[in-house]
CSV table of C-alpha atoms in Angstrom, one decimal:
chain,number,residue,atom,x,y,z
A,3,MET,CA,-1.1,220.0,293.5
A,4,LYS,CA,2.0,218.4,292.1
A,5,TYR,CA,5.3,219.4,294.1
A,6,PHE,CA,9.0,218.8,292.8
A,7,ALA,CA,11.0,217.8,296.0
A,8,TYR,CA,14.9,217.9,295.2
A,9,GLY,CA,16.4,218.6,298.4
A,10,SER,CA,15.0,217.2,302.2
A,11,ASN,CA,11.4,216.8,301.0
A,12,MET,CA,12.3,214.0,299.0
A,13,SER,CA,12.7,211.8,302.0
A,14,THR,CA,9.1,210.7,302.2
A,15,ALA,CA,9.1,210.2,305.8
A,16,TYR,CA,10.1,214.0,306.4
A,17,LEU,CA,7.9,215.5,303.8
A,18,ARG,CA,4.9,213.9,305.8
A,19,ARG,CA,5.5,215.3,309.0
A,20,TYR,CA,3.9,218.4,307.2
A,21,CYS,CA,1.9,217.1,304.3
A,22,PRO,CA,0.8,213.7,305.5
A,23,SER,CA,-1.1,213.1,302.7
A,24,ALA,CA,1.6,213.3,299.9
A,25,THR,CA,1.6,211.0,297.5
A,26,PHE,CA,4.6,209.9,295.6
A,27,LEU,CA,4.0,210.2,291.7
A,28,LEU,CA,7.4,209.6,289.7
A,29,ARG,CA,10.9,210.4,289.6
A,30,ALA,CA,11.7,213.7,287.5
A,31,ALA,CA,14.5,216.0,286.7
A,32,LEU,CA,14.8,219.4,286.1
A,33,PRO,CA,16.9,220.6,283.2
A,34,ASN,CA,19.4,223.6,283.1
A,35,PHE,CA,19.5,224.0,286.8
A,36,ARG,CA,21.8,222.6,289.9
A,37,ILE,CA,21.4,222.4,293.8
A,38,GLU,CA,23.7,224.9,295.5
A,39,PHE,CA,23.5,225.6,299.1
A,40,ARG,CA,22.7,229.4,299.2
A,41,ARG,CA,20.4,229.7,302.5
A,42,TYR,CA,22.0,229.1,306.2
A,43,SER,CA,19.8,227.5,308.6
A,44,THR,CA,20.7,228.4,312.1
A,45,ASP,CA,18.7,225.7,313.3
A,46,LEU,CA,20.3,223.0,311.3
A,47,GLN,CA,23.8,225.0,311.9
A,48,GLY,CA,24.6,224.8,307.7
A,49,GLY,CA,23.6,225.3,304.2
A,50,ILE,CA,20.3,224.4,302.7
A,51,SER,CA,19.4,224.3,299.0
A,52,THR,CA,18.0,226.1,296.3
A,53,ILE,CA,18.3,225.7,292.6
A,54,LEU,CA,20.1,227.9,290.4
A,55,GLU,CA,20.4,228.2,286.7
A,56,ALA,CA,23.1,226.5,285.2
A,57,PRO,CA,22.3,225.3,281.5
A,58,GLY,CA,23.5,221.8,280.7
A,59,GLU,CA,23.4,220.5,284.5
A,60,LEU,CA,20.8,218.4,285.9
A,61,VAL,CA,18.7,218.6,289.1
A,62,GLN,CA,17.1,214.9,290.2
A,63,GLY,CA,14.1,214.8,292.3
A,64,VAL,CA,10.6,213.2,292.9
A,65,VAL,CA,7.3,214.4,292.1
A,66,TYR,CA,4.6,214.3,294.8
A,67,GLU,CA,0.7,214.9,294.9
A,68,ILE,CA,-0.1,217.2,297.5
A,69,PRO,CA,-3.7,218.6,298.8
A,70,GLU,CA,-3.8,222.3,298.2
A,71,ALA,CA,-4.5,222.5,302.1
A,72,GLU,CA,-1.2,220.8,302.9
A,73,ILE,CA,0.9,223.0,300.4
A,74,LEU,CA,-0.1,225.8,302.3
A,75,ALA,CA,1.6,224.2,305.5
A,76,LEU,CA,4.6,223.6,303.4
A,77,ASP,CA,4.7,227.3,302.6
A,78,GLU,CA,5.1,227.9,306.3
A,79,LEU,CA,7.8,225.2,306.7
A,80,GLU,CA,9.6,226.8,303.7
A,81,ASP,CA,9.4,230.6,305.0
A,82,VAL,CA,7.5,231.2,302.3
A,83,PRO,CA,5.4,234.1,304.3
A,84,LEU,CA,8.6,235.5,305.5
A,85,GLY,CA,9.9,236.1,302.1
A,86,LEU,CA,12.7,233.7,302.5
A,87,TYR,CA,11.9,231.0,299.6
A,88,ARG,CA,9.1,231.3,297.4
A,89,ARG,CA,7.1,228.8,295.5
A,90,ASP,CA,7.1,228.4,291.5
A,91,SER,CA,5.5,226.6,289.0
A,92,PHE,CA,8.1,224.5,286.6
A,93,LEU,CA,8.2,222.1,284.2
A,94,VAL,CA,9.9,218.5,284.8
A,95,LEU,CA,10.3,215.9,283.0
A,96,GLY,CA,9.0,212.9,284.2
A,97,GLU,CA,10.5,209.2,284.2
A,98,ASP,CA,7.6,208.3,282.0
A,99,GLY,CA,9.2,210.8,279.4
A,100,ALA,CA,6.4,213.9,279.7
A,101,TRP,CA,6.8,217.1,281.1
A,102,HIS,CA,5.2,217.9,284.1
A,103,ALA,CA,3.9,221.0,285.6
A,104,ALA,CA,5.1,221.2,289.3
A,105,ALA,CA,5.6,223.6,292.2
A,106,LEU,CA,8.8,223.7,294.0
A,107,TYR,CA,10.9,226.1,296.4
A,108,ARG,CA,13.8,228.0,295.9
A,109,VAL,CA,15.7,230.8,297.7
A,110,VAL,CA,14.4,234.6,297.0
A,111,THR,CA,17.4,236.2,297.7
A,112,PRO,CA,20.6,233.5,297.3
A,113,THR,CA,23.8,234.5,299.6
A,114,GLY,CA,26.7,232.1,300.7
A,115,PRO,CA,27.5,229.5,299.3
A,116,TYR,CA,27.7,227.8,302.3
A,117,ALA,CA,28.9,224.3,303.5
A,118,PRO,CA,25.3,222.0,303.8
A,119,ALA,CA,24.2,221.0,307.0
A,120,ALA,CA,24.9,217.3,307.9
A,121,SER,CA,21.4,216.6,308.7
A,122,TYR,CA,19.8,218.3,305.6
A,123,VAL,CA,22.3,216.6,303.7
A,124,GLU,CA,21.5,213.0,304.9
A,125,MET,CA,17.7,213.8,304.3
A,126,MET,CA,18.4,214.4,300.6
A,127,VAL,CA,20.7,211.1,300.3
A,128,THR,CA,17.5,209.1,302.2
A,129,GLY,CA,15.2,210.2,299.9
A,130,ALA,CA,17.0,210.2,296.6
A,131,MET,CA,18.3,206.6,297.7
A,132,GLU,CA,14.2,205.9,298.6
A,133,HIS,CA,13.2,206.8,295.2
A,134,GLY,CA,16.0,205.1,293.2
A,135,LEU,CA,17.5,208.2,291.7
A,136,PRO,CA,20.2,207.4,289.5
A,137,ALA,CA,23.3,206.3,291.2
A,138,ASP,CA,25.9,208.5,290.0
A,139,TYR,CA,23.5,211.7,291.6
A,140,VAL,CA,23.0,209.4,294.7
A,141,ALA,CA,27.0,209.5,294.7
A,142,ARG,CA,27.1,213.2,294.4
A,143,LEU,CA,24.8,213.8,297.5
A,144,VAL,CA,26.7,211.5,299.3
A,145,ALA,CA,29.8,213.4,298.3
A,146,LEU,CA,28.4,216.4,299.8
A,147,ARG,CA,28.5,214.5,303.3
A,148,GLN,CA,32.3,215.3,303.4
A,149,GLY,CA,32.0,219.2,303.2
A,150,ALA,CA,29.0,219.2,305.7
A,151,ALA,CA,28.8,221.4,308.2
A,152,GLY,CA,27.5,220.2,311.8
């Protein structure tokens, strides 16, 4: 199954803790959405990301191939069984110029916004740099460090 990661799961090392067979496929973007920190994590002491509709904006991320059994483990990590996040299918525009159907996670009932959790932002920046996302996008993620909590 194709999975579009835009938050902490962009970091391959982090994602493979839960999905050891995850394979990076390509960079991709989700048009007309933006990242916001609309769920508070008591573990991380700050906000964690979701996507919200935002005409004209763009969420950068990466597409992984993940076996179905491991996606179920990711559902657990993302608190899908608790109803906090849901896994949806979206079309993302790959760096190859083609549209790809990919699963992604987003908060069911956004609250906040919250200051992003510092360790969460670090994983986002690490993943964005690892996969060579556009420099201006990486700079926006790096700028989140200043307002980060914890």
